[in-house]
Amino acid sequence: MRQSLVMGNWKMNGSRSEGLALANAIAAGLKDGDQGIAVCVPYVYLSDVQGAIESTPLALGGQNVADQSSGAYTGEISAAMLKECGCTYALVGHSERRSYYGDTDESVATRFCQAQKEGITPVLCIGETLEERESDTTFAVIDRQLNAVINMAGIDALADSVIAYEPVWAIGTGKTASDEQAQEVHRYIRQQIAAKSQAVADKIQILYGGSVKPDNAKAIFAMPDIDGGLIGGASLDAESFLAIYQSI
Ligand code: 13P
């Protein structure tokens, strides 16, 4: 049985005090022994949030990580820096990074490896655009994004990572993939991994992301290949985020 995981991605939202209040409110809603819940917060709030959630079950993640380990890379944040700020996770390849900031399959794979070098669990985000879905290339896109990482890191590296399937057309649009649509792609991802390593396929957590809300989370999480969620908008409200976590 795979441990489930519900992860919030705050993106570029909230003030410093709001972030701190949100982290405190989420942590206050958890009890000892809870696990499988994390928030990915803006870099500049990591230290504050780290202090607030220390000795609570809430884990911390960065929203990206540099593809280099240190040096003259203005504006970048390394995996070692994330680790020092208490991160155990880092998103890599979020579709907003891929589409607005030029992150490529190759640079995403490099970021994935950098995170693992520091013992940070990379959360590899993959997913198709609406145009790609409508032209029936969803699986080809998934293959391309997944194989870029497998080819660079090796299949066994995936055992210490998380995959988030986020159809781009469902992000922030209020349009969720149907439970079956999501399950179909999750099953496909797991099968592709199983073809290379059944052990890794059995172990890896595959999260769904895209307009997950308290009222649709339960049905999505009930799907056999969906191990949790990567939550954007609804993670900015402690009550909604906790309700989603409790839907697992
Ligand atoms: P929404 O939940 O706001 O659709 O965002 C999903 C997402 O992109 C999480 O990384």
Coordinates of N, CA and C and ligand atoms in Angstrom, one line a residue:
M1 N 0.9 -1.2 0.0 CA 0.0 0.0 0.0 C 0.9 1.3 0.0
R2 N 0.7 2.1 -1.0 CA 1.5 3.3 -1.0 C 1.0 4.4 -0.1
Q3 N 1.9 5.1 0.6 CA 1.6 6.2 1.4 C 1.0 7.3 0.5
S4 N -0.1 7.9 0.9 CA -0.6 9.0 0.1 C 0.1 10.3 0.4
L5 N -0.1 11.3 -0.5 CA 0.5 12.6 -0.3 C -0.3 13.7 -0.8
V6 N -0.6 14.7 0.0 CA -1.3 15.9 -0.5 C -0.4 17.1 -0.3
M7 N -0.1 17.8 -1.4 CA 0.9 18.8 -1.4 C 0.2 20.1 -1.9
G8 N 0.5 21.2 -1.2 CA 0.0 22.5 -1.6 C 1.1 23.2 -2.4
N9 N 0.7 23.9 -3.5 CA 1.6 24.7 -4.2 C 1.0 26.1 -4.2
W10 N 1.7 27.0 -3.3 CA 1.1 28.3 -3.1 C 1.4 29.2 -4.3
K11 N 2.3 28.8 -5.2 CA 2.7 29.6 -6.4 C 3.1 31.0 -5.9
M12 N 2.8 32.1 -6.6 CA 3.3 33.4 -6.2 C 2.2 34.2 -5.5
N13 N 1.7 33.7 -4.4 CA 0.6 34.3 -3.7 C 0.9 34.5 -2.2
G14 N 0.2 35.6 -1.7 CA 0.2 35.9 -0.3 C 1.4 36.7 0.2
S15 N 1.2 37.4 1.3 CA 2.2 38.2 1.9 C 3.0 37.3 2.9
R16 N 4.0 37.8 3.4 CA 4.8 37.0 4.4 C 4.0 36.7 5.6
S17 N 3.2 37.6 6.1 CA 2.4 37.3 7.3 C 1.3 36.4 7.0
E18 N 0.7 36.5 5.8 CA -0.3 35.6 5.4 C 0.2 34.2 5.2
G19 N 1.4 34.1 4.7 CA 2.0 32.7 4.5 C 2.2 32.1 5.8
L20 N 2.7 32.9 6.7 CA 3.0 32.3 8.1 C 1.7 31.9 8.8
A21 N 0.7 32.7 8.6 CA -0.6 32.4 9.2 C -1.2 31.1 8.6
L22 N -1.0 31.0 7.3 CA -1.6 29.8 6.6 C -0.9 28.6 7.0
A23 N 0.5 28.6 7.1 CA 1.2 27.5 7.6 C 0.8 27.1 9.0
N24 N 0.7 28.1 9.9 CA 0.3 27.8 11.2 C -1.1 27.2 11.3
A25 N -2.0 27.7 10.5 CA -3.4 27.2 10.5 C -3.4 25.7 10.0
I26 N -2.6 25.4 9.0 CA -2.6 24.1 8.5 C -2.0 23.1 9.5
A27 N -0.9 23.5 10.1 CA -0.2 22.7 11.1 C -1.2 22.5 12.3
A28 N -1.9 23.5 12.6 CA -2.8 23.4 13.8 C -3.9 22.4 13.6
G29 N -4.2 22.1 12.3 CA -5.3 21.2 12.0 C -4.8 19.7 11.9
L30 N -3.5 19.5 12.1 CA -3.0 18.2 12.0 C -2.8 17.6 13.4
K31 N -2.8 16.3 13.5 CA -2.5 15.7 14.8 C -1.2 14.8 14.7
D32 N -0.6 14.6 15.8 CA 0.6 13.8 15.9 C 0.4 12.5 15.1
G33 N 1.3 12.1 14.3 CA 1.2 10.8 13.6 C 0.6 11.0 12.2
D34 N 0.0 12.2 11.9 CA -0.4 12.5 10.5 C 0.9 12.5 9.6
Q35 N 0.7 12.0 8.4 CA 1.8 12.1 7.5 C 1.3 12.3 6.1
G36 N 2.2 12.6 5.1 CA 1.8 12.7 3.8 C 1.1 14.1 3.5
I37 N 1.6 15.2 4.0 CA 1.1 16.5 3.7 C 2.2 17.5 3.7
A38 N 2.2 18.3 2.7 CA 3.4 19.2 2.5 C 2.9 20.5 1.8
V39 N 3.7 21.6 2.0 CA 3.4 22.8 1.2 C 4.6 23.3 0.5
C40 N 4.5 23.7 -0.7 CA 5.6 24.3 -1.5 C 5.3 25.8 -1.5
V41 N 6.2 26.5 -0.8 CA 5.9 28.0 -0.6 C 7.0 28.8 -1.4
P42 N 6.7 30.1 -1.6 CA 7.7 31.0 -2.2 C 9.0 30.9 -1.5
Y43 N 10.1 31.0 -2.2 CA 11.4 30.8 -1.6 C 11.6 31.8 -0.4
V44 N 11.2 33.0 -0.6 CA 11.5 34.0 0.4 C 10.8 33.8 1.7
Y45 N 9.8 32.9 1.7 CA 9.1 32.6 3.0 C 9.5 31.2 3.6
L46 N 10.4 30.5 2.9 CA 10.8 29.2 3.4 C 11.2 29.2 4.8
S47 N 12.1 30.1 5.2 CA 12.7 30.1 6.5 C 11.6 30.4 7.6
D48 N 10.7 31.3 7.3 CA 9.6 31.6 8.2 C 8.8 30.4 8.4
V49 N 8.4 29.8 7.3 CA 7.5 28.6 7.4 C 8.2 27.4 8.1
Q50 N 9.5 27.3 7.8 CA 10.3 26.2 8.4 C 10.2 26.3 9.9
G51 N 10.4 27.6 10.4 CA 10.3 27.8 11.9 C 8.9 27.5 12.4
A52 N 7.9 27.8 11.6 CA 6.5 27.6 12.1 C 6.1 26.1 12.2
I53 N 6.6 25.4 11.2 CA 6.1 24.0 11.2 C 7.1 22.9 11.7
E54 N 8.2 23.4 12.2 CA 9.1 22.5 12.9 C 8.4 21.7 13.9
S55 N 8.7 20.4 14.0 CA 8.0 19.5 15.0 C 6.5 19.4 14.8
T56 N 6.0 19.7 13.6 CA 4.6 19.4 13.2 C 4.8 18.4 12.0
P57 N 3.7 17.7 11.7 CA 3.7 16.7 10.6 C 3.8 17.4 9.2
L58 N 3.7 18.7 9.1 CA 3.6 19.3 7.8 C 5.1 19.4 7.2
A59 N 5.2 18.9 6.0 CA 6.6 19.0 5.4 C 6.6 20.2 4.4
L60 N 7.8 20.5 4.0 CA 8.1 21.8 3.2 C 8.7 21.5 1.9
G61 N 8.4 22.2 0.9 CA 9.0 22.0 -0.4 C 9.2 23.4 -1.1
G62 N 10.2 23.4 -2.0 CA 10.4 24.5 -2.9 C 9.6 24.3 -4.2
Q63 N 9.3 25.4 -4.9 CA 8.5 25.4 -6.1 C 9.3 25.1 -7.4
N64 N 10.6 25.1 -7.2 CA 11.6 24.8 -8.3 C 12.9 24.6 -7.6
V65 N 13.9 24.2 -8.4 CA 15.3 24.1 -7.9 C 16.2 24.3 -9.1
A66 N 17.4 24.9 -8.8 CA 18.3 25.2 -9.9 C 18.8 23.9 -10.6
D67 N 19.3 24.1 -11.8 CA 19.9 23.0 -12.5 C 21.4 22.9 -12.4
Q68 N 21.9 23.8 -11.5 CA 23.3 23.8 -11.2 C 23.5 23.7 -9.6
S69 N 24.6 23.3 -9.2 CA 24.7 23.1 -7.7 C 25.2 24.4 -7.0
S70 N 26.0 25.3 -7.6 CA 26.3 26.6 -7.1 C 27.1 27.4 -8.1
G71 N 27.3 28.7 -7.8 CA 28.1 29.5 -8.8 C 27.3 30.7 -9.3
A72 N 27.8 31.2 -10.4 CA 27.3 32.5 -10.9 C 26.0 32.2 -11.7
Y73 N 24.9 32.0 -11.0 CA 23.6 31.8 -11.6 C 22.6 32.7 -11.0
T74 N 22.7 34.0 -11.3 CA 21.9 35.0 -10.6 C 20.4 34.6 -10.6
G75 N 19.8 34.7 -9.4 CA 18.4 34.5 -9.3 C 18.0 33.1 -9.1
E76 N 18.9 32.2 -9.1 CA 18.6 30.7 -8.9 C 18.8 30.3 -7.5
I77 N 18.1 29.3 -7.1 CA 18.2 28.7 -5.7 C 18.6 27.2 -5.8
S78 N 19.7 26.9 -5.2 CA 20.2 25.5 -5.3 C 19.5 24.5 -4.4
A79 N 19.7 23.3 -4.7 CA 19.1 22.2 -3.9 C 19.6 22.3 -2.4
A80 N 20.9 22.6 -2.3 CA 21.5 22.7 -1.0 C 20.9 23.8 -0.2
M81 N 20.6 24.9 -0.8 CA 19.9 26.0 -0.2 C 18.5 25.6 0.3
L82 N 17.8 24.9 -0.5 CA 16.5 24.5 -0.2 C 16.6 23.5 1.1
K83 N 17.6 22.7 1.0 CA 17.7 21.7 2.1 C 18.0 22.5 3.4
E84 N 18.8 23.5 3.3 CA 19.1 24.3 4.6 C 17.9 25.0 5.1
C85 N 17.0 25.3 4.2 CA 15.7 25.9 4.7 C 14.6 24.9 5.1
G86 N 15.0 23.6 5.2 CA 14.1 22.7 5.7 C 13.2 21.9 4.7
C87 N 13.6 22.1 3.4 CA 12.7 21.5 2.3 C 13.1 20.0 2.2
T88 N 12.1 19.2 2.1 CA 12.3 17.8 1.8 C 11.8 17.5 0.4
Y89 N 11.1 18.4 -0.2 CA 10.6 18.3 -1.6 C 10.9 19.5 -2.4
A90 N 11.0 19.3 -3.7 CA 11.1 20.4 -4.7 C 10.3 20.0 -5.9
L91 N 9.4 20.9 -6.3 CA 8.7 20.7 -7.6 C 9.7 20.9 -8.7
V92 N 9.7 20.1 -9.8 CA 10.4 20.4 -11.0 C 9.5 20.2 -12.2
G93 N 9.7 21.1 -13.1 CA 8.9 21.0 -14.4 C 7.4 21.3 -14.3
H94 N 7.1 22.2 -13.3 CA 5.7 22.6 -13.3 C 5.3 23.3 -14.6
S95 N 4.1 23.1 -15.1 CA 3.8 23.6 -16.4 C 4.0 25.1 -16.5
E96 N 3.8 25.8 -15.4 CA 4.0 27.2 -15.5 C 5.5 27.6 -15.7
R97 N 6.4 26.8 -15.2 CA 7.8 26.9 -15.4 C 8.1 26.6 -16.9
R98 N 7.5 25.5 -17.3 CA 7.8 25.1 -18.7 C 7.2 26.1 -19.7
S99 N 6.0 26.6 -19.5 CA 5.5 27.5 -20.5 C 5.9 29.0 -20.4
Y100 N 6.1 29.5 -19.1 CA 6.4 30.9 -19.0 C 7.9 31.2 -18.9
Y101 N 8.7 30.2 -18.4 CA 10.1 30.5 -18.1 C 11.1 29.6 -18.8
G102 N 10.6 28.9 -19.8 CA 11.5 28.1 -20.7 C 12.1 26.9 -20.2
D103 N 11.6 26.3 -19.1 CA 12.2 25.1 -18.6 C 11.9 24.0 -19.6
T104 N 13.0 23.3 -20.0 CA 12.8 22.3 -21.0 C 12.8 20.9 -20.4
D105 N 12.5 19.9 -21.2 CA 12.6 18.5 -20.7 C 14.0 18.2 -20.1
E106 N 15.0 18.7 -20.8 CA 16.3 18.5 -20.4 C 16.7 19.2 -19.1
S107 N 16.3 20.5 -19.0 CA 16.6 21.2 -17.8 C 15.8 20.7 -16.6
V108 N 14.6 20.2 -16.9 CA 13.8 19.6 -15.8 C 14.5 18.4 -15.3
A109 N 15.0 17.6 -16.2 CA 15.7 16.3 -15.8 C 17.0 16.7 -14.9
T110 N 17.7 17.8 -15.3 CA 18.9 18.2 -14.6 C 18.5 18.7 -13.2
R111 N 17.4 19.4 -13.1 CA 16.9 19.9 -11.8 C 16.5 18.7 -10.9
F112 N 15.9 17.7 -11.5 CA 15.5 16.5 -10.8 C 16.8 15.9 -10.2
C113 N 17.8 15.7 -11.0 CA 19.1 15.1 -10.5 C 19.7 16.0 -9.4
Q114 N 19.7 17.3 -9.6 CA 20.2 18.2 -8.5 C 19.5 18.0 -7.2
A115 N 18.2 17.9 -7.2 CA 17.4 17.8 -6.0 C 17.9 16.5 -5.3
Q116 N 17.9 15.4 -6.1 CA 18.2 14.1 -5.5 C 19.6 14.1 -4.9
K117 N 20.6 14.8 -5.5 CA 21.9 14.8 -5.0 C 22.0 15.3 -3.6
E118 N 21.0 16.2 -3.2 CA 21.0 16.8 -1.9 C 20.0 16.0 -1.0
G119 N 19.4 14.9 -1.5 CA 18.5 14.2 -0.7 C 17.1 14.8 -0.6
I120 N 16.8 15.7 -1.6 CA 15.5 16.3 -1.7 C 14.7 15.5 -2.7
T121 N 13.5 15.2 -2.3 CA 12.6 14.4 -3.2 C 12.0 15.3 -4.3
P122 N 12.4 15.1 -5.6 CA 11.8 15.9 -6.6 C 10.4 15.4 -6.9
V123 N 9.6 16.4 -7.2 CA 8.2 16.1 -7.6 C 8.1 16.5 -9.0
L124 N 8.2 15.5 -9.9 CA 8.2 15.8 -11.4 C 6.8 16.0 -11.9
C125 N 6.6 17.3 -12.4 CA 5.3 17.6 -12.9 C 5.3 17.4 -14.4
I126 N 4.3 16.7 -14.9 CA 4.1 16.4 -16.3 C 2.6 16.5 -16.6
G127 N 2.4 16.8 -17.9 CA 1.0 16.9 -18.3 C 0.8 17.6 -19.7
E128 N -0.3 17.4 -20.3 CA -0.5 17.9 -21.7 C -1.3 19.1 -21.7
T129 N -1.1 19.9 -22.7 CA -2.0 21.1 -22.9 C -3.3 20.7 -23.6
L130 N -4.2 21.6 -23.6 CA -5.5 21.3 -24.3 C -5.3 20.9 -25.7
E131 N -4.5 21.6 -26.4 CA -4.2 21.4 -27.8 C -3.6 20.0 -28.0
E132 N -2.8 19.6 -27.1 CA -2.1 18.3 -27.2 C -3.2 17.2 -26.9
R133 N -4.1 17.4 -26.0 CA -5.1 16.4 -25.7 C -6.1 16.3 -26.9
E134 N -6.4 17.5 -27.4 CA -7.4 17.4 -28.6 C -6.8 16.8 -29.8
S135 N -5.4 16.9 -29.9 CA -4.8 16.2 -31.1 C -4.3 14.8 -30.8
D136 N -4.9 14.3 -29.6 CA -4.6 12.9 -29.3 C -3.1 12.6 -29.1
T137 N -2.4 13.6 -28.5 CA -1.0 13.3 -28.3 C -0.6 13.3 -26.8
T138 N -1.7 13.1 -25.9 CA -1.4 13.1 -24.5 C -0.3 12.1 -24.1
F139 N -0.5 10.9 -24.6 CA 0.5 9.8 -24.1 C 1.9 10.1 -24.7
A140 N 1.9 10.6 -25.9 CA 3.2 11.0 -26.4 C 3.9 12.0 -25.6
V141 N 3.2 13.0 -25.2 CA 3.7 14.1 -24.3 C 4.2 13.5 -23.0
I142 N 3.4 12.7 -22.4 CA 3.8 12.0 -21.1 C 5.1 11.2 -21.3
D143 N 5.1 10.5 -22.4 CA 6.3 9.7 -22.7 C 7.6 10.6 -22.8
R144 N 7.4 11.7 -23.5 CA 8.6 12.6 -23.8 C 9.1 13.2 -22.4
Q145 N 8.1 13.7 -21.6 CA 8.5 14.3 -20.4 C 9.1 13.3 -19.4
L146 N 8.5 12.1 -19.4 CA 8.9 11.1 -18.4 C 10.3 10.6 -18.8
N147 N 10.4 10.3 -20.1 CA 11.7 9.6 -20.6 C 12.9 10.5 -20.5
A148 N 12.6 11.8 -20.6 CA 13.8 12.8 -20.5 C 14.4 12.6 -19.1
V149 N 13.6 12.4 -18.1 CA 14.1 12.2 -16.7 C 14.7 10.8 -16.6
I150 N 14.0 9.8 -17.1 CA 14.5 8.4 -16.9 C 15.8 8.2 -17.6
N151 N 15.9 8.8 -18.8 CA 17.2 8.7 -19.6 C 18.4 9.3 -18.9
M152 N 18.1 10.4 -18.2 CA 19.2 11.1 -17.5 C 19.5 10.5 -16.1
A153 N 18.4 10.2 -15.3 CA 18.6 9.8 -13.9 C 18.6 8.3 -13.8
G154 N 18.0 7.6 -14.7 CA 17.9 6.2 -14.6 C 16.6 5.8 -13.9
I155 N 16.1 4.6 -14.2 CA 14.7 4.3 -13.7 C 14.7 4.1 -12.2
D156 N 15.8 3.6 -11.6 CA 15.8 3.4 -10.2 C 15.7 4.7 -9.4
A157 N 16.2 5.8 -10.0 CA 16.1 7.1 -9.3 C 14.6 7.5 -9.1
L158 N 13.8 7.0 -9.9 CA 12.3 7.4 -9.7 C 11.8 6.8 -8.4
A159 N 12.4 5.8 -7.9 CA 11.9 5.3 -6.6 C 11.9 6.3 -5.5
D160 N 12.8 7.3 -5.6 CA 12.9 8.3 -4.6 C 12.4 9.7 -5.2
S161 N 11.3 9.6 -5.9 CA 10.7 10.8 -6.4 C 9.2 10.6 -6.4
V162 N 8.5 11.7 -6.7 CA 7.1 11.7 -6.8 C 6.8 12.3 -8.2
I163 N 5.7 11.8 -8.8 CA 5.2 12.3 -10.1 C 3.9 13.1 -9.9
A164 N 3.8 14.2 -10.5 CA 2.5 14.9 -10.4 C 1.9 15.0 -11.8
Y165 N 0.8 14.4 -12.1 CA 0.2 14.5 -13.4 C -0.8 15.7 -13.3
E166 N -0.4 16.8 -14.1 CA -1.3 18.0 -14.1 C -1.6 18.3 -15.5
P167 N -2.8 18.0 -16.0 CA -3.2 18.4 -17.3 C -3.3 19.9 -17.3
V168 N -2.5 20.6 -18.2 CA -2.4 22.0 -18.2 C -3.8 22.7 -18.3
W169 N -4.7 22.1 -19.0 CA -6.0 22.6 -19.3 C -6.9 22.6 -18.0
A170 N -6.4 21.9 -17.0 CA -7.2 21.8 -15.8 C -6.7 22.7 -14.6
I171 N -5.5 23.3 -14.9 CA -4.9 24.1 -13.9 C -5.5 25.5 -13.7
G172 N -6.1 25.8 -12.6 CA -6.6 27.1 -12.3 C -7.8 27.5 -13.2
T173 N -8.4 26.5 -13.8 CA -9.5 26.8 -14.8 C -10.8 26.4 -14.2
G174 N -10.8 25.6 -13.1 CA -12.0 25.1 -12.5 C -12.5 23.9 -13.3
K175 N -11.8 23.5 -14.4 CA -12.1 22.4 -15.2 C -11.2 21.2 -14.7
T176 N -11.8 20.2 -14.0 CA -11.0 19.1 -13.6 C -11.1 18.0 -14.6
A177 N -10.1 17.2 -14.7 CA -10.2 16.0 -15.6 C -11.2 15.1 -14.8
S178 N -12.0 14.4 -15.6 CA -12.9 13.5 -14.9 C -12.1 12.4 -14.2
D179 N -12.7 11.8 -13.2 CA -11.9 10.8 -12.4 C -11.3 9.7 -13.4
E180 N -12.1 9.4 -14.4 CA -11.7 8.3 -15.3 C -10.5 8.8 -16.2
Q181 N -10.7 10.1 -16.6 CA -9.6 10.7 -17.5 C -8.3 10.7 -16.8
A182 N -8.4 11.1 -15.5 CA -7.2 11.2 -14.7 C -6.6 9.8 -14.5
Q183 N -7.5 8.9 -14.1 CA -7.0 7.5 -13.8 C -6.4 6.9 -15.1
E184 N -6.9 7.2 -16.2 CA -6.4 6.6 -17.5 C -4.9 7.0 -17.7
V185 N -4.6 8.3 -17.4 CA -3.3 8.8 -17.6 C -2.4 8.3 -16.5
H186 N -2.9 8.3 -15.2 CA -2.1 7.7 -14.1 C -1.7 6.3 -14.4
R187 N -2.7 5.5 -14.8 CA -2.4 4.1 -15.1 C -1.3 4.0 -16.2
Y188 N -1.5 4.8 -17.2 CA -0.5 4.8 -18.3 C 0.9 5.1 -17.8
I189 N 1.0 6.1 -16.9 CA 2.3 6.5 -16.4 C 2.9 5.3 -15.6
R190 N 2.1 4.7 -14.7 CA 2.6 3.6 -13.9 C 3.0 2.4 -14.8
Q191 N 2.2 2.2 -15.9 CA 2.6 1.1 -16.8 C 3.9 1.3 -17.5
Q192 N 4.1 2.6 -17.9 CA 5.4 2.9 -18.6 C 6.6 2.6 -17.6
I193 N 6.4 3.0 -16.4 CA 7.4 2.8 -15.4 C 7.6 1.3 -15.1
A194 N 6.5 0.6 -15.0 CA 6.5 -0.9 -14.7 C 7.2 -1.6 -15.8
A195 N 7.1 -1.1 -17.0 CA 7.8 -1.8 -18.2 C 9.3 -1.8 -17.9
K196 N 9.8 -0.8 -17.1 CA 11.2 -0.7 -16.9 C 11.6 -1.3 -15.5
S197 N 10.7 -1.1 -14.5 CA 10.9 -1.6 -13.2 C 9.5 -1.7 -12.4
Q198 N 9.1 -2.9 -12.2 CA 7.9 -3.2 -11.5 C 8.0 -2.6 -10.0
A199 N 9.1 -2.8 -9.4 CA 9.3 -2.3 -8.0 C 9.1 -0.8 -7.9
V200 N 9.7 -0.1 -8.9 CA 9.6 1.4 -8.9 C 8.1 1.8 -9.1
A201 N 7.5 1.1 -10.1 CA 6.1 1.4 -10.4 C 5.2 1.2 -9.2
D202 N 5.5 0.1 -8.4 CA 4.7 -0.2 -7.2 C 4.9 0.9 -6.1
K203 N 6.1 1.4 -6.1 CA 6.4 2.3 -5.0 C 6.0 3.8 -5.3
I204 N 6.2 4.2 -6.5 CA 6.1 5.7 -6.8 C 4.7 6.3 -6.5
Q205 N 4.7 7.4 -5.9 CA 3.4 8.1 -5.7 C 3.2 9.0 -6.9
I206 N 2.0 8.8 -7.5 CA 1.6 9.7 -8.6 C 0.4 10.5 -8.2
L207 N 0.7 11.8 -8.1 CA -0.4 12.8 -7.6 C -1.1 13.3 -8.8
Y208 N -2.4 13.7 -8.6 CA -3.1 14.4 -9.6 C -3.2 15.9 -9.2
G209 N -3.0 16.8 -10.2 CA -3.2 18.2 -9.9 C -4.0 18.9 -11.0
G210 N -4.8 19.9 -10.6 CA -5.7 20.6 -11.6 C -7.0 20.8 -11.0
S211 N -7.3 21.9 -10.4 CA -8.6 22.3 -9.9 C -9.2 21.2 -8.9
V212 N -8.3 20.7 -8.1 CA -8.8 19.8 -7.0 C -9.3 20.7 -5.9
K213 N -10.5 20.3 -5.4 CA -11.2 21.1 -4.4 C -11.8 20.1 -3.4
P214 N -12.2 20.7 -2.2 CA -12.8 19.7 -1.2 C -13.9 18.9 -1.8
D215 N -14.7 19.4 -2.7 CA -15.9 18.6 -3.2 C -15.6 17.6 -4.3
N216 N -14.4 17.7 -4.9 CA -14.1 16.6 -5.9 C -12.9 15.7 -5.5
A217 N -12.3 16.0 -4.4 CA -11.1 15.3 -4.0 C -11.3 13.8 -3.7
K218 N -12.4 13.6 -3.0 CA -12.6 12.2 -2.6 C -12.7 11.2 -3.8
A219 N -13.5 11.6 -4.8 CA -13.7 10.8 -5.9 C -12.4 10.6 -6.7
I220 N -11.6 11.7 -6.8 CA -10.3 11.6 -7.6 C -9.4 10.7 -6.8
F221 N -9.3 10.9 -5.5 CA -8.3 10.1 -4.7 C -8.7 8.6 -4.6
A222 N -10.0 8.3 -4.9 CA -10.4 6.9 -4.8 C -9.9 6.1 -6.0
M223 N -9.4 6.8 -7.0 CA -8.9 6.0 -8.2 C -7.7 5.2 -7.9
P224 N -7.5 4.0 -8.4 CA -6.5 3.1 -7.9 C -5.0 3.6 -8.2
D225 N -4.8 4.4 -9.2 CA -3.4 4.8 -9.5 C -3.2 6.3 -9.1
I226 N -4.1 6.8 -8.4 CA -4.0 8.2 -7.9 C -3.7 8.2 -6.4
D227 N -2.5 8.7 -6.1 CA -2.0 8.5 -4.7 C -2.1 9.8 -3.9
G228 N -2.7 10.8 -4.4 CA -2.8 12.1 -3.7 C -3.0 13.2 -4.7
G229 N -2.7 14.4 -4.2 CA -2.9 15.6 -5.1 C -1.9 16.7 -4.9
L230 N -1.7 17.4 -6.0 CA -0.9 18.7 -5.9 C -1.9 19.8 -6.1
I231 N -2.1 20.6 -5.1 CA -3.2 21.5 -5.0 C -2.7 23.0 -5.1
G232 N -3.3 23.7 -6.0 CA -3.0 25.1 -6.2 C -3.9 26.0 -5.4
G233 N -4.9 26.6 -6.0 CA -5.8 27.5 -5.4 C -6.3 27.1 -4.1
A234 N -6.8 25.9 -4.0 CA -7.5 25.5 -2.7 C -6.5 25.2 -1.6
S235 N -5.2 25.3 -1.9 CA -4.2 25.2 -0.8 C -3.9 26.5 -0.1
L236 N -4.5 27.6 -0.6 CA -4.3 28.9 0.0 C -5.3 29.1 1.1
D237 N -6.2 28.2 1.3 CA -7.1 28.3 2.4 C -7.0 27.1 3.3
A238 N -6.6 27.3 4.6 CA -6.3 26.2 5.4 C -7.4 25.2 5.5
E239 N -8.6 25.7 5.7 CA -9.8 24.8 5.8 C -10.0 23.9 4.6
S240 N -9.9 24.5 3.4 CA -10.0 23.7 2.2 C -8.9 22.7 2.0
F241 N -7.7 23.2 2.3 CA -6.6 22.3 2.1 C -6.6 21.1 3.1
L242 N -7.0 21.4 4.3 CA -7.2 20.3 5.3 C -8.3 19.4 4.9
A243 N -9.4 19.9 4.4 CA -10.5 19.1 3.9 C -10.1 18.2 2.8
I244 N -9.2 18.7 1.9 CA -8.7 17.8 0.8 C -7.8 16.7 1.4
Y245 N -7.0 17.1 2.3 CA -6.1 16.1 2.9 C -6.9 15.0 3.6
Q246 N -8.0 15.4 4.2 CA -8.8 14.5 4.9 C -9.7 13.6 4.0
S247 N -9.7 14.0 2.7 CA -10.5 13.2 1.7 C -9.7 11.9 1.3
I248 N -8.5 11.8 1.7 CA -7.7 10.7 1.2 C -8.2 9.4 1.9
Ligands
13P1 P1 -5.1 24.6 -9.2 O1 -5.4 23.6 -8.1 O2 -5.2 26.0 -8.8 O3 -5.8 24.2 -10.5 O4 -3.5 24.4 -9.5 C1 -3.0 23.2 -9.7 C2 -1.5 23.3 -9.8 O5 -0.9 23.8 -10.7 C3 -0.7 22.8 -8.6 O6 0.6 22.8 -8.9

